[in-house]
Structures are given as C-alpha cells and as structure tokens.
C-alpha cells in the first residue's frame, strides 16, 4: 500500500516536472537561453558599501526569479581605481553562456567620456539590457537657504562655500559646475571617501553646501530637513521624453537647477557652458546605472535578459518595492535602454572640450 | 537631563536587542571561533576578523556584531592556553603571561595558572565593559562637538604613542612608524588622485595595500615562520594538573592587583593605535613593582599571570572607545572591525560621532555583547579546558600549513587577486626581517593604520581653516585651536615625554641579543633606499596636486633623517650595542631549520599558484609539506590534504568566491573550484 502510494507520488511528480520543463521551454525556446542549474555572476566594480551594491542587491533576487530556469544570481564585488579596474576586466571577458553580467555606474561613465588614459574599456562593445536612472539634490544650511530670493541665488555670491568632494573628475563635476554657473564661490575639500562623508562634514558645520543622490538624500538628509538643520536648494531635475529637463518626479516640490539658473542673473540656460553641464548631467544621472552582457553576446541572451528585466518591472508589487530602495526613476529596457546608453556615453565634442578645459583651469587636473 | 532621557532608554533598547536566542547563538559561535584562533599561536584578532569580514556583508547588524565581538573579546582569554602550556604567546597580548605561566605549567601547576588567568580575564573584561558604558555616557556630548581639527589631533595623539613602543632605540621606532606610514601612502592620493609609488600598469598598487594583508604579513607570518623553524615537539607539554580552585583563590587574594591592572588595560586600550602588544608588558612591570618579594618572578609567580591577564581583556573595552567614538581604530583588529561594521545590514551604520547620535542602541549593544562574551568565553574555557589544551599538543609542523592556508584565504578575500598573495608574501618577509632586527612592528602597524586619517584630516583641516581665516582671523583661530584641540595637544606632548622616558623599560617583544654588524646594517640600508625612492617619487608630483605631495614628503623626510642618524651611530658603536639586535643570535639554539628553507616552502606555494591556480597549488603544497617537512606517512598526508581542501571549498562555497587562477587557467577552461 505504502509502496503504491510512493510510486504514485513519484509518477505525479515526474509528470509535473515534465510539464514544468516543457512550459519553460515553450517560453524560452527559439529566442532565448535556459539558465537552469546555472549561477549568474553579476560583477559590480565597487565595494560592498556603495550605491551600486544596493542597486544590484535589490535586483539580484528578482532577476533570479524572472530568468528562465531560475538560476542563482550572485553579486560579486571587484572594487578598484573608482571602478576602472572592474570595467577593464569586463572588457577582456568573452561571452560564453550568458552567466556573466556587469553593472556600471556614473563613475564608470565619466572617465570614459573624459578620455582618462586608464580606461581600456569600450561601451560600444557591450550589450545593455537595463538602464536605471536616479537624480540628485543640493542643499544648504537654513540661514543660507533663507538668503535666496525665491529661486534667485544671487544673494549667495558673497558667501565662501566649502564642499566635501570625492574629486572633480567624478560625478561631483555636475554639482561643482552647476554652482559655478550660479556664481557661487564653492571650494571643494577633496579626500572624502563617499558622499556620506560629505554629509557628515555638512552636519559638523564644516561644509556649508552639499549634494546627495536621491536615495541617499531620502535616507540621510530628510531627517536633517525635518530637524530644521538643512534646507533643499534644488534638484538636478529629470529628463522628459523629448530630452527636456523637468522636475524630478521623486521631488516634485523642489525647483530644478534649470529654474534656479533661469531666475539667477548671470546664469544662462543656453550656450556652451549650459550645454556642457546638461551633457554631463545626462551622462551621469538619468542613466546612471546599467547592466551589460559582455562583448559578443548572442541575440538570444540579450533577448532573454531584456525579457527578464521587463518581467521584473511588470511585477504587481514593483512600484511599491522599488520606490523605497531606488526612488521613483525610469528603469529602462530594450530600445529605451539602448537610447539611454547612447545619451550617457556620447557627449558633443564641444561639451567635452569645455569640461576638460574647465577642469584644467579651475582644478589643475590634466587628463593625459 | 540627557542621561535619563536618552542614554537609559538606549541601554534598555540595547539589552532588548541582544537578549534573543539567535543573537546569543551567534555570540557563542563567535566565542568558539575566537577560542580556536586564540589557541593557535600566531593568529590573533586581526586574522580572526579578516576571516569573518566577507560574511558580514548584508548581515543583520546585531547578529554580525555578536559574531565579531564574541571573537574579539575571547582571544585574550584563550591565548593563555598556548602561553601557559607551550610557552609560546597565543597572541601578542599575552606575551608577558609566558614568563610566569609557563614555569608554573612545568611545575605541574598548569590548572592553577590557567584558572587564575581566566578569573583575571573575566574580571578585566567586565571592568572594560563597565568603563566603556560610563565613558560613552560622559563623553557623548563632547564627541558630538568633534570636527576635523579635533579628529586630526586624536590621530596625532595615536601616532605619538610610537614613542613608548620604540623600544631600546627610540630612532628605530620612529623610523619603523615612518616606514609604516609610507607604506600606507602607496597608491592614489586622496586629495588629487596622484600616484605615489605606484603605476597604472600595475593596477593592484593603485588602491594601496589593504590592512588585512599588512596586519597578517607583519604579525602572523613572522610568528608562524619562527615557530615552524623551532619545530617544537609534543613532549614539551606537561599535564594540566589539579588546583582549579586554588587559582581562583589566588586571583581573589590579589584582587587589588587585578583591579589596578584592569584599569591600566583600559587606559592603554583607549589610546588610539597602541592596542594589545604593550599592555601586558606594562601590567607585568606594574605587578613586579608592587610585589614585595620579587625573587619568584620569572620562575612561576602567580601575580605575574594575574596582572597581564587582567589587563589584556580590559584593553578590548578601552580599545572600543576611540573606535566607536571617533571612528579611529584603537588597534589593528579594531581597524578591521570598523571596516566590517560598514558592511553590516544595509550599510547605514557609520562608526564615529554619527553612531553615537543615530545608533546609540547599537553602540550599547556592543558594550553588552562585550561583557557577555567575556563571561561566555571564560565559562567555555574552563569547561572545555581539557579538550582545548589538547589542541596545543599538535606539533607545529602540522598546524603551520593549515594556518598558512587560512591566512592566504583571508588575504585573498581583500582584493580577489593573485597579487594579494604576492603582497602578503612581500609584507610577511618585511615582517620577518623587522622581527629579526628588533624593529618595532606595533609602531609600523600604527603608522600604517593612521597614515591615511593623518593625511586626509591634515589636508582638510588646512583647507577649511584657510577658508575660515579668509572670513576673519578670529574665526580661523577659533576653528583650529578649540578648547578640545588644546587639551589634546597637551596630552600628546605629555605622552611623548613620558613615553620616551619609559620606553627603555618596556620590551614589547621580549629581549633580543646583539649579533654581528653586517646583517642589521644591510637591512637599514635597504630601508633607507626605499625611503629615498619614495621621497623622490613624492617630490615629482606636480604643483597642482601639491596636497598629495606634502604628506609623503614630510614623513619620508623625517624617517630618512632618523635612518641616517642610525647609520652614523652604527659606524661609531661596537657590535654589542642594542643597535645591532639580531634575533638569529638569540634563537640560534632553538632553530632546527634555516630561514630560507622555511620560506622556500611558502614561496613555492606562491609560484605554483601563479602557474596552476590556488587550489591545485594548495593541494600539492599541503601534501608535500606534511609528507616531507612533517615526515608523516603518505596516507596521513593525503588525508590532511583532503581535509584542508575540503575546508577551503566549504568556505569559498559559502561566500561564492573563486580562487586565484594561474597560467594554466588561461589556457584551459576548468570547472569550479579550479577556475
């Protein structure tokens, strides 16, 4: 009796397994790859503590569920030289079976755009399957924020600003250039290890201007705003479908830098300087973090990953779980992602020349 | 009153955080691992925490802390086993225990010495935890006022401790610290990203050397190699004997000594950078000074065990003060602890003033865990003493390859690069030479650990101060010379003066005889050559990146002056002078094997790894070592190798890590773990 029961259970199990594998094949077969029993390595060229780690750790379990065959997805960290080391390593990887993906960030994009001699990687060789946007917010101590006349920042021109910076050639280029365009006299204090250190410097009263990316702002600065020790100055904004800068959907009540610039005499929202700022903002924020398959990836693999990320986005609870951890920003796949990649890795020659020149004049940085 | 409104609820919250079965389970797990690490000679808190480090990422903060605190707190308790039973310090914090503990064991009073040591350790640990509680309460409002100049002064204060560590020749200590700081500046400068002693063609050096590697290389490797050369036999060990209660009664009879030494331990622990390697000697010195009949010291005086053991557990509580309050490591293991906390949870706990502000409950949870770990550790040590004592009977030739395997794995976690192993070997060689010629290794490590904070805070403080001075002279002066800074300057000056005066009586690493002139001179010249190259290299940094140039040039300049003076002294003095200390002379009789043949084993592992990858190389290394060096049978060697490889695979599997590949792997696709 017992034996019979067991046999029946085994038989039922076999049928179920066969049906399940058939179903999987029906989805993946022909235009996809099956990763059953495989382990997907997601290489992040930063340490475990950064924003990219949080982003990858958010997506990894969801991606595992959405990929055909439900492979294990592990995040591997390969920090070094501000992500250049990991990106150079990824450039040398050949596509094998779709079990290797790479997550880049704004800090990977900027050295590439500025022709840093250490960069031995080429974005055009890689295959993008996801592009995630983010934003940024600049903030001030309350007494200085009170000096602003509406959106007009010209009353701040006589203040000596101190800003804790990670380096002028990194993402900090965007805020530094923006403040300079407003005519603010901001002196960057270099040598901090992450934007969190910059916030601490602000909290100690040593820095009197700072910026954070959206998720760090929500977590680290919102409590200061509630306690009355910090006031938001402006967001960098977001891009609409036509490439115009509009208010950041995560911070709809904050003016964008464009509005502040318009309201401040001496700051132009057209011309060489503005174009350069916008080009680097577009490269650094609206498509800050991207997932790539290595050079030579098969079309099947690209389709499989694109569908998987689309499936993640289509989850009923995606808006809810992502808002708290990533903010309300576009998560782009397919054609959208390719478009985002193009705008993030191509800046006009003039914009690049302007920034290279500005870095060398203002900070003595030579990129050769 | 802040005490009632903030601190008391936080203390209560903290108790609630840790009094859960799962937290206590992790604590016990950490304690058991700490026991093993402490028992093995040569491994201490640095090695233990480096092994835990990769597991911390994303772990629930309280669980991760329980694991780490359990391990850190119990090392100074369990290292007593090796000190008493084998006469080898189980870690740097119980070197003084050997002096009287080992003779007691030889007399058959091992149990008495151990129980007195455990009672002292427990008491010292609890004193440390109590002190930490009170200190956080009192210091919190002051610490929240700390800005960059204050942090800089705390760092300088830590560096000033080099004076007391310098040993018999003060200049050598300063040069060692300078060399440590210069090693710490290797790589991209923090201010402008200019390279120091590195090139982009060798990306590994661009990020600088990791603390895990320097800590293990400077402390663990020289100890392991030295012990391996001596090849101790099993027969050395004496039975435990009876007298467990006698030991506890001994401790109680000397309770005031225990109180005083605990306080010494706490104070020494508080001083940033000083850490474990001297506290036991200071306490031992105090025990000798305060005992009427000094004749029995060195031949089994129980007070010589109680003093150091009370102090070395208390120092963990003290060591957490600078670590938690300022984010400045109190010792090498605390530096790794800081890095580990950043990995916990979602990474939102930052050690330092912000932790006291935002995570007071976590801060107090650490204190509770520390006290609890001391109690649990002592209980386990007593309950399982028979079994743990048997661990020390394993001949070192069998232990060493296993320890070396663990250290290589820990080092490899930091960068996941074959270069990690090369760097470990190179720093290990430097450590061996520094140990041999009696250059202060603690001073070197302090220099290395504090190099980066010293440079960054100095550059930032200067820049911010300039901006303040532009606003007004008074505002600038107020910023630099705050009352806290002035107090710190006075304390620093006092510590330098007192330290230099006391240094000659404290021998942090035991006495070393002098040998011939040639070898110490060659080592000095090599150090000088490196410093000169580093100085020239820093001088070539262009003006626009001057902030990256000032610090290495200043430090190497000071170190070069010290080394040149040493060189002149060497020419003038006879070869019996302490300048020519050479451990090869002291240990000549004990060494059964040569330095180079022992090193060749490890160099072999390194070269094999670069050819055929880590796992295959490790298999060959373990097998050959056990078969030929330890002289065991083929079957035993095979079993040992299988166990070692299985352990590595288990660890790597848990962590999802690959092993360093070699040349072979670039020609062939091999399955994990051979990749």
Coordinates of C-alpha atoms in Angstrom, one line a residue, chain B residues 318-537:
Chain B
X318 CA 39.2 50.6 26.2
X319 CA 40.1 49.9 22.6
X320 CA 36.5 50.3 21.6
X321 CA 36.4 53.8 22.9
X322 CA 38.4 55.5 20.1
X323 CA 36.9 53.0 17.6
X324 CA 33.3 53.7 18.4
X325 CA 33.5 57.3 19.4
X326 CA 35.8 58.8 16.8
X327 CA 36.0 56.1 14.1
X328 CA 39.7 55.9 14.7
X329 CA 40.9 52.4 15.2
X330 CA 42.3 51.6 18.7
X331 CA 44.3 48.7 17.3
X332 CA 44.9 46.7 14.1
X333 CA 42.0 44.4 14.8
X334 CA 39.7 47.4 15.6
X335 CA 40.6 48.9 12.2
X336 CA 39.2 45.7 10.5
X337 CA 36.2 45.9 12.9
X338 CA 35.4 49.4 11.6
X339 CA 35.5 48.1 8.0
X340 CA 33.3 45.2 8.9
X341 CA 30.6 47.5 10.6
X342 CA 30.2 49.4 7.3
X343 CA 29.2 46.1 5.7
X344 CA 26.5 45.2 8.2
X345 CA 22.9 45.5 7.3
X346 CA 22.1 48.0 4.5
X347 CA 25.4 49.7 5.3
X348 CA 23.8 52.7 7.2
X349 CA 25.8 52.3 10.5
X350 CA 28.9 54.5 10.4
X351 CA 31.3 54.2 13.3
X352 CA 32.1 57.5 14.9
X353 CA 30.2 60.5 16.2
X354 CA 27.3 59.8 13.9
X355 CA 26.9 56.4 15.5
X356 CA 26.6 57.9 19.0
X357 CA 24.0 60.3 17.6
X358 CA 21.9 58.0 15.5
X359 CA 22.6 54.4 16.7
X360 CA 23.0 54.7 20.4
X361 CA 21.2 51.5 20.9
X362 CA 23.6 49.6 18.6
X363 CA 26.5 51.3 20.5
X364 CA 25.3 50.0 23.8
X365 CA 24.5 46.6 22.3
X366 CA 28.3 46.4 21.5
X367 CA 29.0 47.1 25.2
X368 CA 26.6 44.4 26.4
X369 CA 27.9 41.9 23.9
X370 CA 31.4 42.6 25.1
X371 CA 30.6 41.9 28.7
X372 CA 28.6 38.8 27.8
X373 CA 31.3 37.4 25.5
X374 CA 33.8 37.6 28.3
X375 CA 31.5 35.6 30.6
X376 CA 30.7 33.0 28.0
X377 CA 34.3 32.8 26.9
X378 CA 35.6 32.2 30.4
X379 CA 32.9 29.5 31.1
X380 CA 33.8 27.7 27.9
X381 CA 37.5 27.9 28.5
X382 CA 37.1 26.3 32.0
X383 CA 34.5 23.8 30.9
X384 CA 36.4 22.6 27.8
X385 CA 40.0 23.2 29.1
X386 CA 41.0 19.6 28.7
X387 CA 40.0 19.5 25.1
X388 CA 41.4 22.9 24.2
X389 CA 44.6 22.0 26.0
X390 CA 44.9 19.0 23.7
X391 CA 44.9 21.4 20.7
X392 CA 48.2 22.8 21.9
X393 CA 49.8 19.3 21.6
X394 CA 49.5 19.3 17.9
X395 CA 53.1 19.6 16.5
X396 CA 53.5 23.0 14.9
X397 CA 54.7 21.4 11.6
X398 CA 51.1 20.0 11.3
X399 CA 49.5 23.3 12.3
X400 CA 51.5 25.7 10.2
X401 CA 50.3 24.7 6.7
X402 CA 46.8 24.9 7.9
X403 CA 47.3 28.4 9.4
X404 CA 49.1 29.5 6.3
X405 CA 46.2 28.3 4.2
X406 CA 43.7 30.2 6.3
X407 CA 45.9 33.4 6.2
X408 CA 46.2 33.1 2.4
X409 CA 42.5 32.8 2.1
X410 CA 41.8 35.7 4.4
X411 CA 44.3 37.9 2.5
X412 CA 42.9 36.8 -0.9
X413 CA 39.4 38.0 0.2
X414 CA 40.5 41.6 0.2
X415 CA 41.1 42.0 -3.5
X416 CA 40.5 38.6 -5.0
X417 CA 43.6 38.9 -7.0
X418 CA 46.8 36.8 -7.2
X419 CA 48.6 40.0 -6.2
X420 CA 47.1 39.7 -2.8
X421 CA 49.2 36.7 -2.1
X422 CA 52.3 38.3 -3.6
X423 CA 51.8 41.3 -1.3
X424 CA 51.2 39.1 1.7
X425 CA 54.4 37.3 1.0
X426 CA 56.4 40.5 0.5
X427 CA 55.0 42.2 3.6
X428 CA 55.5 38.9 5.5
X429 CA 59.1 39.0 4.5
X430 CA 59.4 42.6 5.7
X431 CA 57.8 41.5 9.0
X432 CA 60.3 38.6 9.4
X433 CA 63.2 41.0 8.9
X434 CA 61.7 43.6 11.3
X435 CA 61.2 40.9 14.0
X436 CA 64.7 39.7 13.4
X437 CA 66.4 43.0 13.8
X438 CA 64.1 44.2 16.6
X439 CA 62.4 47.0 14.7
X440 CA 59.1 47.7 16.4
X441 CA 56.3 46.0 14.4
X442 CA 53.5 47.6 16.5
X443 CA 55.0 51.0 15.7
X444 CA 55.0 50.1 12.0
X445 CA 51.3 49.0 12.1
X446 CA 50.3 52.2 13.9
X447 CA 52.0 54.2 11.3
X448 CA 50.2 52.2 8.5
X449 CA 46.8 52.4 10.1
X450 CA 46.9 56.1 11.0
X451 CA 48.7 57.2 7.8
X452 CA 45.5 57.8 5.8
X453 CA 43.5 59.6 8.5
X454 CA 46.5 61.7 9.4
X455 CA 47.0 62.8 5.8
X456 CA 43.3 63.3 5.0
X457 CA 42.4 65.2 8.2
X458 CA 45.6 67.4 7.8
X459 CA 44.8 68.3 4.3
X460 CA 41.1 69.0 5.0
X461 CA 41.8 70.9 8.2
X462 CA 44.3 73.2 6.4
X463 CA 41.9 73.8 3.6
X464 CA 38.9 74.6 5.8
X465 CA 41.0 76.7 8.1
X466 CA 42.2 78.8 5.2
X467 CA 38.6 79.5 4.2
X468 CA 37.8 80.5 7.8
X469 CA 40.9 82.8 8.0
X470 CA 39.7 84.5 4.9
X471 CA 36.5 85.3 6.8
X472 CA 38.4 86.6 9.7
X473 CA 41.5 85.9 11.8
X474 CA 39.5 85.2 14.9
X475 CA 37.2 82.7 13.2
X476 CA 40.2 80.9 11.9
X477 CA 41.9 80.7 15.3
X478 CA 38.7 79.6 16.9
X479 CA 38.4 76.8 14.4
X480 CA 41.9 75.4 14.8
X481 CA 42.5 76.0 18.5
X482 CA 39.3 74.9 20.0
X483 CA 39.5 74.0 23.7
X484 CA 39.4 70.3 22.8
X485 CA 42.3 70.7 20.5
X486 CA 44.4 72.5 23.1
X487 CA 43.7 69.8 25.7
X488 CA 44.6 67.1 23.1
X489 CA 47.9 68.9 22.3
X490 CA 48.8 69.0 26.0
X491 CA 48.0 65.3 26.4
X492 CA 50.1 64.5 23.3
X493 CA 53.1 66.4 24.5
X494 CA 52.9 64.7 27.9
X495 CA 52.6 61.2 26.3
X496 CA 55.7 61.8 24.1
X497 CA 57.8 62.9 27.1
X498 CA 56.7 60.2 29.4
X499 CA 56.7 57.6 26.6
X500 CA 60.3 58.2 25.6
X501 CA 61.3 58.1 29.3
X502 CA 59.5 54.8 29.9
X503 CA 60.3 53.2 26.6
X504 CA 63.6 51.6 27.6
X505 CA 62.0 49.6 30.3
X506 CA 59.2 48.2 28.1
X507 CA 60.4 45.5 25.7
X508 CA 57.3 45.0 23.6
X509 CA 58.6 41.8 22.0
X510 CA 61.0 40.4 24.6
X511 CA 64.7 40.8 24.9
X512 CA 66.9 40.5 21.8
X513 CA 70.7 40.0 21.9
X514 CA 73.0 41.8 19.6
X515 CA 74.8 39.9 16.9
X516 CA 77.3 40.9 14.1
X517 CA 77.2 44.2 12.4
X518 CA 76.7 43.2 8.8
X519 CA 73.1 41.9 8.7
X520 CA 71.4 44.8 10.7
X521 CA 73.4 47.2 8.5
X522 CA 72.2 45.7 5.3
X523 CA 68.6 45.9 6.5
X524 CA 69.0 49.5 7.5
X525 CA 70.4 50.3 4.0
X526 CA 67.5 48.6 2.3
X527 CA 65.0 50.6 4.4
X528 CA 67.0 53.8 3.6
X529 CA 66.9 53.0 -0.1
X530 CA 63.2 52.5 -0.1
X531 CA 62.6 55.8 1.8
X532 CA 64.8 57.7 -0.6
X533 CA 63.0 56.3 -3.6
X534 CA 59.6 57.1 -2.0
X535 CA 60.8 60.6 -1.2
X536 CA 62.0 61.3 -4.8
X537 CA 58.8 59.8 -6.1

